[in-house]
Amino acid sequence: EPEVTQTPSHQVTQMGQEVILRCVPISNHLYFYWYRQILGQKVEFLVSFYNNEISEKSEIFDDQFSVERPDGSNFTLKIRSTKLEDSAMYFCASSLQGSEQYFGPGTRLTVT
Amino acid sequence: KNQVEQSPQSLIILEGKNCTLQCNYTVSPFSNLRWYKQDTGRGPVSLTIMTFSENTKSNGRYTATLDADTKQSSLHITASQLSDSASYICVVRPGGGNKLTFGTGTQLKVEL
């Protein structure tokens, strides 16, 4: 069964550094999403992406964040200058028609 | 503000017993409501999706109900198994958008 994959599973970075989280969505899916989950808190929507552009974003997704689909298979989330409060689990998801979303296993980001 | 509230926050039951989890939402306009199962350190996995016109939907031992008038949903788990131990998250999709609103989840533990 096709699934969403994410790399790395765990990323440790120093405050102020740039990080890129990578996702490979399910191959025939057209909608892509990033979510984050701070430890012990609920999952929060960050951004949705369709037709090579951002279709919706939350107030969390500020100028420090960007997304890209560089090669037709990968979907990346970049955080330009990480802060301590960016430490969280980041989930990528994809869907075929904007309905059922399939989540990846997540990348745990630790900012020190 | 769109919100999803769940109860109880946590629940411990014996293997083989049934349980019911509750969800109340204020998301408007409403498109659909989903229940996800999230194992520790993993991405959410969809159990059911219900639209406005659906009152109940089953997936194996999981049965979800929806009352769109009172904006309440429940997830009933029958004959619980140890592997049911996880967080169960109620998620609402608003009409006209892909920005899912997540509840904080009910942490279920099934014991021998």
mmCIF file with all atom_site columns, C-alpha atoms in Angstrom:
data_model
loop_
_atom_site.group_PDB
_atom_site.id
_atom_site.type_symbol
_atom_site.label_atom_id
_atom_site.label_alt_id
_atom_site.label_comp_id
_atom_site.label_asym_id
_atom_site.label_entity_id
_atom_site.label_seq_id
_atom_site.pdbx_PDB_ins_code
_atom_site.Cartn_x
_atom_site.Cartn_y
_atom_site.Cartn_z
_atom_site.occupancy
_atom_site.B_iso_or_equiv
_atom_site.pdbx_formal_charge
_atom_site.auth_seq_id
_atom_site.auth_comp_id
_atom_site.auth_asym_id
_atom_site.auth_atom_id
_atom_site.pdbx_PDB_model_num
ATOM 1   C CA . GLU A 1 1   ? 0.000   0.000  0.000  1.00 0.00 ? 1   GLU A CA 1
ATOM 2   C CA . PRO A 1 2   ? 1.458   3.400  -0.967 1.00 0.00 ? 2   PRO A CA 1
ATOM 3   C CA . GLU A 1 3   ? 2.430   5.648  1.906  1.00 0.00 ? 3   GLU A CA 1
ATOM 4   C CA . VAL A 1 4   ? 3.831   9.069  2.677  1.00 0.00 ? 4   VAL A CA 1
ATOM 5   C CA . THR A 1 5   ? 7.474   9.006  3.734  1.00 0.00 ? 5   THR A CA 1
ATOM 6   C CA . GLN A 1 6   ? 9.474   11.648 5.580  1.00 0.00 ? 6   GLN A CA 1
ATOM 7   C CA . THR A 1 7   ? 13.162  12.210 6.181  1.00 0.00 ? 7   THR A CA 1
ATOM 8   C CA . PRO A 1 8   ? 14.929  12.529 8.471  1.00 0.00 ? 8   PRO A CA 1
ATOM 9   C CA . SER A 1 9   ? 13.036  10.877 11.303 1.00 0.00 ? 9   SER A CA 1
ATOM 10  C CA . HIS A 1 10  ? 14.860  13.091 13.801 1.00 0.00 ? 10  HIS A CA 1
ATOM 11  C CA . GLN A 1 11  ? 16.686  16.365 13.183 1.00 0.00 ? 11  GLN A CA 1
ATOM 12  C CA . VAL A 1 12  ? 18.687  18.227 15.799 1.00 0.00 ? 12  VAL A CA 1
ATOM 13  C CA . THR A 1 13  ? 19.760  21.769 14.972 1.00 0.00 ? 13  THR A CA 1
ATOM 14  C CA . GLN A 1 14  ? 21.059  24.838 16.722 1.00 0.00 ? 14  GLN A CA 1
ATOM 15  C CA . MET A 1 15  ? 18.968  27.948 17.159 1.00 0.00 ? 15  MET A CA 1
ATOM 16  C CA . GLY A 1 16  ? 19.290  30.250 14.164 1.00 0.00 ? 16  GLY A CA 1
ATOM 17  C CA . GLN A 1 17  ? 20.183  27.508 11.722 1.00 0.00 ? 17  GLN A CA 1
ATOM 18  C CA . GLU A 1 18  ? 18.172  26.639 8.638  1.00 0.00 ? 18  GLU A CA 1
ATOM 19  C CA . VAL A 1 19  ? 16.518  23.241 8.357  1.00 0.00 ? 19  VAL A CA 1
ATOM 20  C CA . ILE A 1 20  ? 14.814  21.468 5.487  1.00 0.00 ? 20  ILE A CA 1
ATOM 21  C CA . LEU A 1 21  ? 12.348  18.715 6.215  1.00 0.00 ? 21  LEU A CA 1
ATOM 22  C CA . ARG A 1 22  ? 11.618  16.371 3.353  1.00 0.00 ? 22  ARG A CA 1
ATOM 23  C CA . CYS A 1 23  ? 8.529   14.459 2.376  1.00 0.00 ? 23  CYS A CA 1
ATOM 24  C CA . VAL A 1 24  ? 7.649   12.130 -0.475 1.00 0.00 ? 24  VAL A CA 1
ATOM 25  C CA . PRO A 1 25  ? 3.864   12.189 -0.887 1.00 0.00 ? 25  PRO A CA 1
ATOM 26  C CA . ILE A 1 26  ? 1.854   9.364  -2.411 1.00 0.00 ? 26  ILE A CA 1
ATOM 27  C CA . SER A 1 27  ? 2.670   9.447  -6.111 1.00 0.00 ? 27  SER A CA 1
ATOM 28  C CA . ASN A 1 28  ? -0.692  10.308 -7.693 1.00 0.00 ? 28  ASN A CA 1
ATOM 29  C CA . HIS A 1 29  ? -1.758  12.767 -5.010 1.00 0.00 ? 29  HIS A CA 1
ATOM 30  C CA . LEU A 1 30  ? -2.278  16.410 -5.898 1.00 0.00 ? 30  LEU A CA 1
ATOM 31  C CA . TYR A 1 31  ? -2.655  18.175 -2.529 1.00 0.00 ? 31  TYR A CA 1
ATOM 32  C CA . PHE A 1 32  ? 0.127   18.435 0.012  1.00 0.00 ? 32  PHE A CA 1
ATOM 33  C CA . TYR A 1 33  ? 0.183   19.626 3.585  1.00 0.00 ? 33  TYR A CA 1
ATOM 34  C CA . TRP A 1 34  ? 2.455   20.296 6.525  1.00 0.00 ? 34  TRP A CA 1
ATOM 35  C CA . TYR A 1 35  ? 1.355   20.083 10.144 1.00 0.00 ? 35  TYR A CA 1
ATOM 36  C CA . ARG A 1 36  ? 3.225   20.355 13.413 1.00 0.00 ? 36  ARG A CA 1
ATOM 37  C CA . GLN A 1 37  ? 2.629   18.901 16.851 1.00 0.00 ? 37  GLN A CA 1
ATOM 38  C CA . ILE A 1 38  ? 4.425   20.371 19.825 1.00 0.00 ? 38  ILE A CA 1
ATOM 39  C CA . LEU A 1 39  ? 5.018   17.717 22.487 1.00 0.00 ? 39  LEU A CA 1
ATOM 40  C CA . GLY A 1 40  ? 1.841   17.115 24.477 1.00 0.00 ? 40  GLY A CA 1
ATOM 41  C CA . GLN A 1 41  ? -0.249  19.442 22.330 1.00 0.00 ? 41  GLN A CA 1
ATOM 42  C CA . LYS A 1 42  ? -2.632  18.986 19.441 1.00 0.00 ? 42  LYS A CA 1
ATOM 43  C CA . VAL A 1 43  ? -1.735  18.783 15.789 1.00 0.00 ? 43  VAL A CA 1
ATOM 44  C CA . GLU A 1 44  ? -1.758  22.203 14.104 1.00 0.00 ? 44  GLU A CA 1
ATOM 45  C CA . PHE A 1 45  ? -2.175  23.007 10.440 1.00 0.00 ? 45  PHE A CA 1
ATOM 46  C CA . LEU A 1 46  ? 0.694   24.913 8.833  1.00 0.00 ? 46  LEU A CA 1
ATOM 47  C CA . VAL A 1 47  ? 0.138   25.039 5.095  1.00 0.00 ? 47  VAL A CA 1
ATOM 48  C CA . SER A 1 48  ? -1.542  23.396 2.131  1.00 0.00 ? 48  SER A CA 1
ATOM 49  C CA . PHE A 1 49  ? -0.073  23.288 -1.366 1.00 0.00 ? 49  PHE A CA 1
ATOM 50  C CA . TYR A 1 50  ? -1.760  22.609 -4.689 1.00 0.00 ? 50  TYR A CA 1
ATOM 51  C CA . ASN A 1 51  ? -0.808  23.190 -8.305 1.00 0.00 ? 51  ASN A CA 1
ATOM 52  C CA . ASN A 1 52  ? 2.649   24.420 -7.319 1.00 0.00 ? 52  ASN A CA 1
ATOM 53  C CA . GLU A 1 53  ? 1.456   27.132 -5.004 1.00 0.00 ? 53  GLU A CA 1
ATOM 54  C CA . ILE A 1 54  ? 0.312   27.654 -1.440 1.00 0.00 ? 54  ILE A CA 1
ATOM 55  C CA . SER A 1 55  ? -3.471  27.357 -1.280 1.00 0.00 ? 55  SER A CA 1
ATOM 56  C CA . GLU A 1 56  ? -3.901  28.048 2.420  1.00 0.00 ? 56  GLU A CA 1
ATOM 57  C CA . LYS A 1 57  ? -1.674  28.793 5.397  1.00 0.00 ? 57  LYS A CA 1
ATOM 58  C CA . SER A 1 58  ? -2.082  29.364 9.105  1.00 0.00 ? 58  SER A CA 1
ATOM 59  C CA . GLU A 1 59  ? -0.860  32.237 11.237 1.00 0.00 ? 59  GLU A CA 1
ATOM 60  C CA . ILE A 1 60  ? 1.974   29.974 12.397 1.00 0.00 ? 60  ILE A CA 1
ATOM 61  C CA . PHE A 1 61  ? 3.355   29.850 8.850  1.00 0.00 ? 61  PHE A CA 1
ATOM 62  C CA . ASP A 1 62  ? 5.214   33.161 8.877  1.00 0.00 ? 62  ASP A CA 1
ATOM 63  C CA . ASP A 1 63  ? 8.085   34.449 6.737  1.00 0.00 ? 63  ASP A CA 1
ATOM 64  C CA . GLN A 1 64  ? 10.479  32.021 8.391  1.00 0.00 ? 64  GLN A CA 1
ATOM 65  C CA . PHE A 1 65  ? 8.696   29.117 6.729  1.00 0.00 ? 65  PHE A CA 1
ATOM 66  C CA . SER A 1 66  ? 8.594   28.147 3.070  1.00 0.00 ? 66  SER A CA 1
ATOM 67  C CA . VAL A 1 67  ? 7.500   25.118 1.083  1.00 0.00 ? 67  VAL A CA 1
ATOM 68  C CA . GLU A 1 68  ? 8.627   23.787 -2.229 1.00 0.00 ? 68  GLU A CA 1
ATOM 69  C CA . ARG A 1 69  ? 8.009   20.914 -4.579 1.00 0.00 ? 69  ARG A CA 1
ATOM 70  C CA . PRO A 1 70  ? 11.371  20.983 -6.335 1.00 0.00 ? 70  PRO A CA 1
ATOM 71  C CA . ASP A 1 71  ? 11.234  17.915 -8.544 1.00 0.00 ? 71  ASP A CA 1
ATOM 72  C CA . GLY A 1 72  ? 7.703   16.586 -8.844 1.00 0.00 ? 72  GLY A CA 1
ATOM 73  C CA . SER A 1 73  ? 8.133   13.986 -6.126 1.00 0.00 ? 73  SER A CA 1
ATOM 74  C CA . ASN A 1 74  ? 9.567   15.658 -3.033 1.00 0.00 ? 74  ASN A CA 1
ATOM 75  C CA . PHE A 1 75  ? 7.730   18.221 -0.939 1.00 0.00 ? 75  PHE A CA 1
ATOM 76  C CA . THR A 1 76  ? 9.882   20.211 1.452  1.00 0.00 ? 76  THR A CA 1
ATOM 77  C CA . LEU A 1 77  ? 9.390   22.497 4.425  1.00 0.00 ? 77  LEU A CA 1
ATOM 78  C CA . LYS A 1 78  ? 12.169  24.986 5.113  1.00 0.00 ? 78  LYS A CA 1
ATOM 79  C CA . ILE A 1 79  ? 12.584  26.903 8.328  1.00 0.00 ? 79  ILE A CA 1
ATOM 80  C CA . ARG A 1 80  ? 15.076  29.706 7.693  1.00 0.00 ? 80  ARG A CA 1
ATOM 81  C CA . SER A 1 81  ? 16.227  30.603 11.197 1.00 0.00 ? 81  SER A CA 1
ATOM 82  C CA . THR A 1 82  ? 15.046  28.101 13.761 1.00 0.00 ? 82  THR A CA 1
ATOM 83  C CA . LYS A 1 83  ? 13.860  29.114 17.213 1.00 0.00 ? 83  LYS A CA 1
ATOM 84  C CA . LEU A 1 84  ? 13.584  27.012 20.336 1.00 0.00 ? 84  LEU A CA 1
ATOM 85  C CA . GLU A 1 85  ? 9.803   27.060 19.993 1.00 0.00 ? 85  GLU A CA 1
ATOM 86  C CA . ASP A 1 86  ? 10.048  25.410 16.567 1.00 0.00 ? 86  ASP A CA 1
ATOM 87  C CA . SER A 1 87  ? 10.888  22.155 18.343 1.00 0.00 ? 87  SER A CA 1
ATOM 88  C CA . ALA A 1 88  ? 8.027   19.825 17.449 1.00 0.00 ? 88  ALA A CA 1
ATOM 89  C CA . MET A 1 89  ? 6.977   16.841 15.393 1.00 0.00 ? 89  MET A CA 1
ATOM 90  C CA . TYR A 1 90  ? 6.357   17.884 11.803 1.00 0.00 ? 90  TYR A CA 1
ATOM 91  C CA . PHE A 1 91  ? 3.938   15.809 9.749  1.00 0.00 ? 91  PHE A CA 1
ATOM 92  C CA . CYS A 1 92  ? 3.559   15.850 6.012  1.00 0.00 ? 92  CYS A CA 1
ATOM 93  C CA . ALA A 1 93  ? 0.286   14.708 4.467  1.00 0.00 ? 93  ALA A CA 1
ATOM 94  C CA . SER A 1 94  ? -1.067  14.277 0.964  1.00 0.00 ? 94  SER A CA 1
ATOM 95  C CA . SER A 1 95  ? -4.455  13.748 -0.609 1.00 0.00 ? 95  SER A CA 1
ATOM 96  C CA . LEU A 1 96  ? -5.817  12.993 -4.040 1.00 0.00 ? 96  LEU A CA 1
ATOM 97  C CA . GLN A 1 97  ? -8.706  15.412 -4.203 1.00 0.00 ? 97  GLN A CA 1
ATOM 98  C CA . GLY A 1 98  ? -8.427  17.441 -1.023 1.00 0.00 ? 98  GLY A CA 1
ATOM 99  C CA . SER A 1 99  ? -10.462 14.955 0.976  1.00 0.00 ? 99  SER A CA 1
ATOM 100 C CA . GLU A 1 100 ? -8.880  11.995 2.767  1.00 0.00 ? 100 GLU A CA 1
ATOM 101 C CA . GLN A 1 101 ? -5.404  13.015 3.930  1.00 0.00 ? 101 GLN A CA 1
ATOM 102 C CA . TYR A 1 102 ? -2.678  10.447 4.459  1.00 0.00 ? 102 TYR A CA 1
ATOM 103 C CA . PHE A 1 103 ? -0.034  11.350 6.992  1.00 0.00 ? 103 PHE A CA 1
ATOM 104 C CA . GLY A 1 104 ? 3.627   10.492 7.042  1.00 0.00 ? 104 GLY A CA 1
ATOM 105 C CA . PRO A 1 105 ? 5.419   9.176  10.142 1.00 0.00 ? 105 PRO A CA 1
ATOM 106 C CA . GLY A 1 106 ? 6.744   12.623 11.029 1.00 0.00 ? 106 GLY A CA 1
ATOM 107 C CA . THR A 1 107 ? 10.100  14.301 11.597 1.00 0.00 ? 107 THR A CA 1
ATOM 108 C CA . ARG A 1 108 ? 10.989  15.178 15.147 1.00 0.00 ? 108 ARG A CA 1
ATOM 109 C CA . LEU A 1 109 ? 12.771  18.549 15.110 1.00 0.00 ? 109 LEU A CA 1
ATOM 110 C CA . THR A 1 110 ? 14.800  19.487 18.164 1.00 0.00 ? 110 THR A CA 1
ATOM 111 C CA . VAL A 1 111 ? 16.198  23.025 18.313 1.00 0.00 ? 111 VAL A CA 1
ATOM 112 C CA . THR A 1 112 ? 18.909  23.547 20.929 1.00 0.00 ? 112 THR A CA 1
ATOM 113 C CA . LYS B 2 1   ? -12.915 30.710 16.409 1.00 0.00 ? 1   LYS B CA 1
ATOM 114 C CA . ASN B 2 2   ? -13.061 27.131 15.110 1.00 0.00 ? 2   ASN B CA 1
ATOM 115 C CA . GLN B 2 3   ? -12.530 24.685 17.932 1.00 0.00 ? 3   GLN B CA 1
ATOM 116 C CA . VAL B 2 4   ? -12.767 20.951 18.536 1.00 0.00 ? 4   VAL B CA 1
ATOM 117 C CA . GLU B 2 5   ? -13.116 19.682 22.084 1.00 0.00 ? 5   GLU B CA 1
ATOM 118 C CA . GLN B 2 6   ? -12.791 16.054 23.113 1.00 0.00 ? 6   GLN B CA 1
ATOM 119 C CA . SER B 2 7   ? -13.609 14.079 26.213 1.00 0.00 ? 7   SER B CA 1
ATOM 120 C CA . PRO B 2 8   ? -12.460 12.326 28.195 1.00 0.00 ? 8   PRO B CA 1
ATOM 121 C CA . GLN B 2 9   ? -8.846  13.478 28.042 1.00 0.00 ? 9   GLN B CA 1
ATOM 122 C CA . SER B 2 10  ? -7.699  9.963  28.927 1.00 0.00 ? 10  SER B CA 1
ATOM 123 C CA . LEU B 2 11  ? -9.317  6.606  29.491 1.00 0.00 ? 11  LEU B CA 1
ATOM 124 C CA . ILE B 2 12  ? -8.195  3.218  30.777 1.00 0.00 ? 12  ILE B CA 1
ATOM 125 C CA . ILE B 2 13  ? -10.275 0.140  29.986 1.00 0.00 ? 13  ILE B CA 1
ATOM 126 C CA . LEU B 2 14  ? -9.844  -3.617 30.221 1.00 0.00 ? 14  LEU B CA 1
ATOM 127 C CA . GLU B 2 15  ? -9.263  -5.671 27.123 1.00 0.00 ? 15  GLU B CA 1
ATOM 128 C CA . GLY B 2 16  ? -12.523 -6.831 25.594 1.00 0.00 ? 16  GLY B CA 1
ATOM 129 C CA . LYS B 2 17  ? -14.561 -3.936 26.948 1.00 0.00 ? 17  LYS B CA 1
ATOM 130 C CA . ASN B 2 18  ? -16.290 -1.269 24.876 1.00 0.00 ? 18  ASN B CA 1
ATOM 131 C CA . CYS B 2 19  ? -15.791 2.466  25.149 1.00 0.00 ? 19  CYS B CA 1
ATOM 132 C CA . THR B 2 20  ? -17.152 5.672  23.677 1.00 0.00 ? 20  THR B CA 1
ATOM 133 C CA . LEU B 2 21  ? -15.193 8.845  23.027 1.00 0.00 ? 21  LEU B CA 1
ATOM 134 C CA . GLN B 2 22  ? -16.852 12.243 22.592 1.00 0.00 ? 22  GLN B CA 1
ATOM 135 C CA . CYS B 2 23  ? -16.194 15.224 20.352 1.00 0.00 ? 23  CYS B CA 1
ATOM 136 C CA . ASN B 2 24  ? -17.843 18.653 20.212 1.00 0.00 ? 24  ASN B CA 1
ATOM 137 C CA . TYR B 2 25  ? -16.980 21.200 17.550 1.00 0.00 ? 25  TYR B CA 1
ATOM 138 C CA . THR B 2 26  ? -17.729 24.797 16.666 1.00 0.00 ? 26  THR B CA 1
ATOM 139 C CA . VAL B 2 27  ? -16.276 24.732 13.139 1.00 0.00 ? 27  VAL B CA 1
ATOM 140 C CA . SER B 2 28  ? -18.496 26.552 10.667 1.00 0.00 ? 28  SER B CA 1
ATOM 141 C CA . PRO B 2 29  ? -19.200 26.129 7.845  1.00 0.00 ? 29  PRO B CA 1
ATOM 142 C CA . PHE B 2 30  ? -18.773 22.385 8.144  1.00 0.00 ? 30  PHE B CA 1
ATOM 143 C CA . SER B 2 31  ? -17.546 20.000 5.486  1.00 0.00 ? 31  SER B CA 1
ATOM 144 C CA . ASN B 2 32  ? -16.686 16.749 7.195  1.00 0.00 ? 32  ASN B CA 1
ATOM 145 C CA . LEU B 2 33  ? -15.562 15.204 10.456 1.00 0.00 ? 33  LEU B CA 1
ATOM 146 C CA . ARG B 2 34  ? -12.846 12.611 10.778 1.00 0.00 ? 34  ARG B CA 1
ATOM 147 C CA . TRP B 2 35  ? -11.604 10.368 13.503 1.00 0.00 ? 35  TRP B CA 1
ATOM 148 C CA . TYR B 2 36  ? -7.911  9.520  13.484 1.00 0.00 ? 36  TYR B CA 1
ATOM 149 C CA . LYS B 2 37  ? -5.875  7.052  15.520 1.00 0.00 ? 37  LYS B CA 1
ATOM 150 C CA . GLN B 2 38  ? -2.386  8.201  16.439 1.00 0.00 ? 38  GLN B CA 1
ATOM 151 C CA . ASP B 2 39  ? 0.125   5.822  17.948 1.00 0.00 ? 39  ASP B CA 1
ATOM 152 C CA . THR B 2 40  ? 2.885   7.421  20.020 1.00 0.00 ? 40  THR B CA 1
ATOM 153 C CA . GLY B 2 41  ? 5.524   8.981  17.784 1.00 0.00 ? 41  GLY B CA 1
ATOM 154 C CA . ARG B 2 42  ? 3.616   8.197  14.603 1.00 0.00 ? 42  ARG B CA 1
ATOM 155 C CA . GLY B 2 43  ? 1.422   10.094 12.160 1.00 0.00 ? 43  GLY B CA 1
ATOM 156 C CA . PRO B 2 44  ? -2.380  10.025 12.466 1.00 0.00 ? 44  PRO B CA 1
ATOM 157 C CA . VAL B 2 45  ? -4.205  7.267  10.599 1.00 0.00 ? 45  VAL B CA 1
ATOM 158 C CA . SER B 2 46  ? -7.745  7.848  9.393  1.00 0.00 ? 46  SER B CA 1
ATOM 159 C CA . LEU B 2 47  ? -10.510 5.682  10.861 1.00 0.00 ? 47  LEU B CA 1
ATOM 160 C CA . THR B 2 48  ? -13.679 7.315  9.501  1.00 0.00 ? 48  THR B CA 1
ATOM 161 C CA . ILE B 2 49  ? -14.816 10.375 7.568  1.00 0.00 ? 49  ILE B CA 1
ATOM 162 C CA . MET B 2 50  ? -18.397 11.639 7.796  1.00 0.00 ? 50  MET B CA 1
ATOM 163 C CA . THR B 2 51  ? -20.100 14.405 5.894  1.00 0.00 ? 51  THR B CA 1
ATOM 164 C CA . PHE B 2 52  ? -23.019 16.544 6.983  1.00 0.00 ? 52  PHE B CA 1
ATOM 165 C CA . SER B 2 53  ? -25.623 14.023 5.794  1.00 0.00 ? 53  SER B CA 1
ATOM 166 C CA . GLU B 2 54  ? -24.124 10.955 7.464  1.00 0.00 ? 54  GLU B CA 1
ATOM 167 C CA . ASN B 2 55  ? -25.238 9.966  10.969 1.00 0.00 ? 55  ASN B CA 1
ATOM 168 C CA . THR B 2 56  ? -23.124 6.884  11.471 1.00 0.00 ? 56  THR B CA 1
ATOM 169 C CA . LYS B 2 57  ? -20.210 5.123  9.857  1.00 0.00 ? 57  LYS B CA 1
ATOM 170 C CA . SER B 2 58  ? -18.414 1.935  10.819 1.00 0.00 ? 58  SER B CA 1
ATOM 171 C CA . ASN B 2 59  ? -14.919 0.650  10.189 1.00 0.00 ? 59  ASN B CA 1
ATOM 172 C CA . GLY B 2 60  ? -14.524 -2.773 11.745 1.00 0.00 ? 60  GLY B CA 1
ATOM 173 C CA . ARG B 2 61  ? -14.752 -2.411 15.513 1.00 0.00 ? 61  ARG B CA 1
ATOM 174 C CA . TYR B 2 62  ? -14.936 1.390  15.217 1.00 0.00 ? 62  TYR B CA 1
ATOM 175 C CA . THR B 2 63  ? -18.305 3.111  14.842 1.00 0.00 ? 63  THR B CA 1
ATOM 176 C CA . ALA B 2 64  ? -18.557 6.878  14.565 1.00 0.00 ? 64  ALA B CA 1
ATOM 177 C CA . THR B 2 65  ? -21.725 8.930  14.934 1.00 0.00 ? 65  THR B CA 1
ATOM 178 C CA . LEU B 2 66  ? -22.397 12.511 13.927 1.00 0.00 ? 66  LEU B CA 1
ATOM 179 C CA . ASP B 2 67  ? -25.130 14.923 14.952 1.00 0.00 ? 67  ASP B CA 1
ATOM 180 C CA . ALA B 2 68  ? -24.590 17.983 12.783 1.00 0.00 ? 68  ALA B CA 1
ATOM 181 C CA . ASP B 2 69  ? -27.399 19.875 14.522 1.00 0.00 ? 69  ASP B CA 1
ATOM 182 C CA . THR B 2 70  ? -25.777 19.700 17.963 1.00 0.00 ? 70  THR B CA 1
ATOM 183 C CA . LYS B 2 71  ? -22.257 19.576 16.471 1.00 0.00 ? 71  LYS B CA 1
ATOM 184 C CA . GLN B 2 72  ? -21.359 16.442 18.349 1.00 0.00 ? 72  GLN B CA 1
ATOM 185 C CA . SER B 2 73  ? -19.681 13.225 17.341 1.00 0.00 ? 73  SER B CA 1
ATOM 186 C CA . SER B 2 74  ? -18.742 10.033 19.103 1.00 0.00 ? 74  SER B CA 1
ATOM 187 C CA . LEU B 2 75  ? -16.412 7.142  18.397 1.00 0.00 ? 75  LEU B CA 1
ATOM 188 C CA . HIS B 2 76  ? -17.419 3.770  19.812 1.00 0.00 ? 76  HIS B CA 1
ATOM 189 C CA . ILE B 2 77  ? -14.827 1.021  20.066 1.00 0.00 ? 77  ILE B CA 1
ATOM 190 C CA . THR B 2 78  ? -16.160 -2.503 20.478 1.00 0.00 ? 78  THR B CA 1
ATOM 191 C CA . ALA B 2 79  ? -14.323 -5.412 22.072 1.00 0.00 ? 79  ALA B CA 1
ATOM 192 C CA . SER B 2 80  ? -11.157 -3.439 22.700 1.00 0.00 ? 80  SER B CA 1
ATOM 193 C CA . GLN B 2 81  ? -7.732  -4.931 22.074 1.00 0.00 ? 81  GLN B CA 1
ATOM 194 C CA . LEU B 2 82  ? -4.342  -4.041 23.489 1.00 0.00 ? 82  LEU B CA 1
ATOM 195 C CA . SER B 2 83  ? -3.405  -2.614 20.088 1.00 0.00 ? 83  SER B CA 1
ATOM 196 C CA . ASP B 2 84  ? -6.199  -0.052 20.414 1.00 0.00 ? 84  ASP B CA 1
ATOM 197 C CA . SER B 2 85  ? -4.041  1.809  22.930 1.00 0.00 ? 85  SER B CA 1
ATOM 198 C CA . ALA B 2 86  ? -3.383  5.146  21.210 1.00 0.00 ? 86  ALA B CA 1
ATOM 199 C CA . SER B 2 87  ? -4.593  8.727  20.983 1.00 0.00 ? 87  SER B CA 1
ATOM 200 C CA . TYR B 2 88  ? -7.909  9.154  19.169 1.00 0.00 ? 88  TYR B CA 1
ATOM 201 C CA . ILE B 2 89  ? -8.272  12.508 17.525 1.00 0.00 ? 89  ILE B CA 1
ATOM 202 C CA . CYS B 2 90  ? -11.408 14.195 16.250 1.00 0.00 ? 90  CYS B CA 1
ATOM 203 C CA . VAL B 2 91  ? -10.695 16.429 13.253 1.00 0.00 ? 91  VAL B CA 1
ATOM 204 C CA . VAL B 2 92  ? -13.056 18.783 11.450 1.00 0.00 ? 92  VAL B CA 1
ATOM 205 C CA . ARG B 2 93  ? -12.665 20.151 7.953  1.00 0.00 ? 93  ARG B CA 1
ATOM 206 C CA . PRO B 2 94  ? -14.411 23.451 7.276  1.00 0.00 ? 94  PRO B CA 1
ATOM 207 C CA . GLY B 2 95  ? -16.445 24.071 4.180  1.00 0.00 ? 95  GLY B CA 1
ATOM 208 C CA . GLY B 2 96  ? -14.456 25.702 1.395  1.00 0.00 ? 96  GLY B CA 1
ATOM 209 C CA . GLY B 2 97  ? -10.991 24.953 2.741  1.00 0.00 ? 97  GLY B CA 1
ATOM 210 C CA . ASN B 2 98  ? -8.431  22.298 3.568  1.00 0.00 ? 98  ASN B CA 1
ATOM 211 C CA . LYS B 2 99  ? -7.348  23.677 6.931  1.00 0.00 ? 99  LYS B CA 1
ATOM 212 C CA . LEU B 2 100 ? -8.200  20.847 9.304  1.00 0.00 ? 100 LEU B CA 1
ATOM 213 C CA . THR B 2 101 ? -8.928  21.688 12.943 1.00 0.00 ? 101 THR B CA 1
ATOM 214 C CA . PHE B 2 102 ? -7.702  19.018 15.336 1.00 0.00 ? 102 PHE B CA 1
ATOM 215 C CA . GLY B 2 103 ? -8.957  18.174 18.792 1.00 0.00 ? 103 GLY B CA 1
ATOM 216 C CA . THR B 2 104 ? -6.505  17.498 21.591 1.00 0.00 ? 104 THR B CA 1
ATOM 217 C CA . GLY B 2 105 ? -7.331  13.803 21.473 1.00 0.00 ? 105 GLY B CA 1
ATOM 218 C CA . THR B 2 106 ? -8.393  11.144 23.958 1.00 0.00 ? 106 THR B CA 1
ATOM 219 C CA . GLN B 2 107 ? -5.523  8.996  25.190 1.00 0.00 ? 107 GLN B CA 1
ATOM 220 C CA . LEU B 2 108 ? -6.856  5.437  25.408 1.00 0.00 ? 108 LEU B CA 1
ATOM 221 C CA . LYS B 2 109 ? -5.048  2.691  27.235 1.00 0.00 ? 109 LYS B CA 1
ATOM 222 C CA . VAL B 2 110 ? -6.287  -0.887 27.037 1.00 0.00 ? 110 VAL B CA 1
ATOM 223 C CA . GLU B 2 111 ? -5.027  -3.176 29.790 1.00 0.00 ? 111 GLU B CA 1
ATOM 224 C CA . LEU B 2 112 ? -5.153  -6.884 30.482 1.00 0.00 ? 112 LEU B CA 1
#
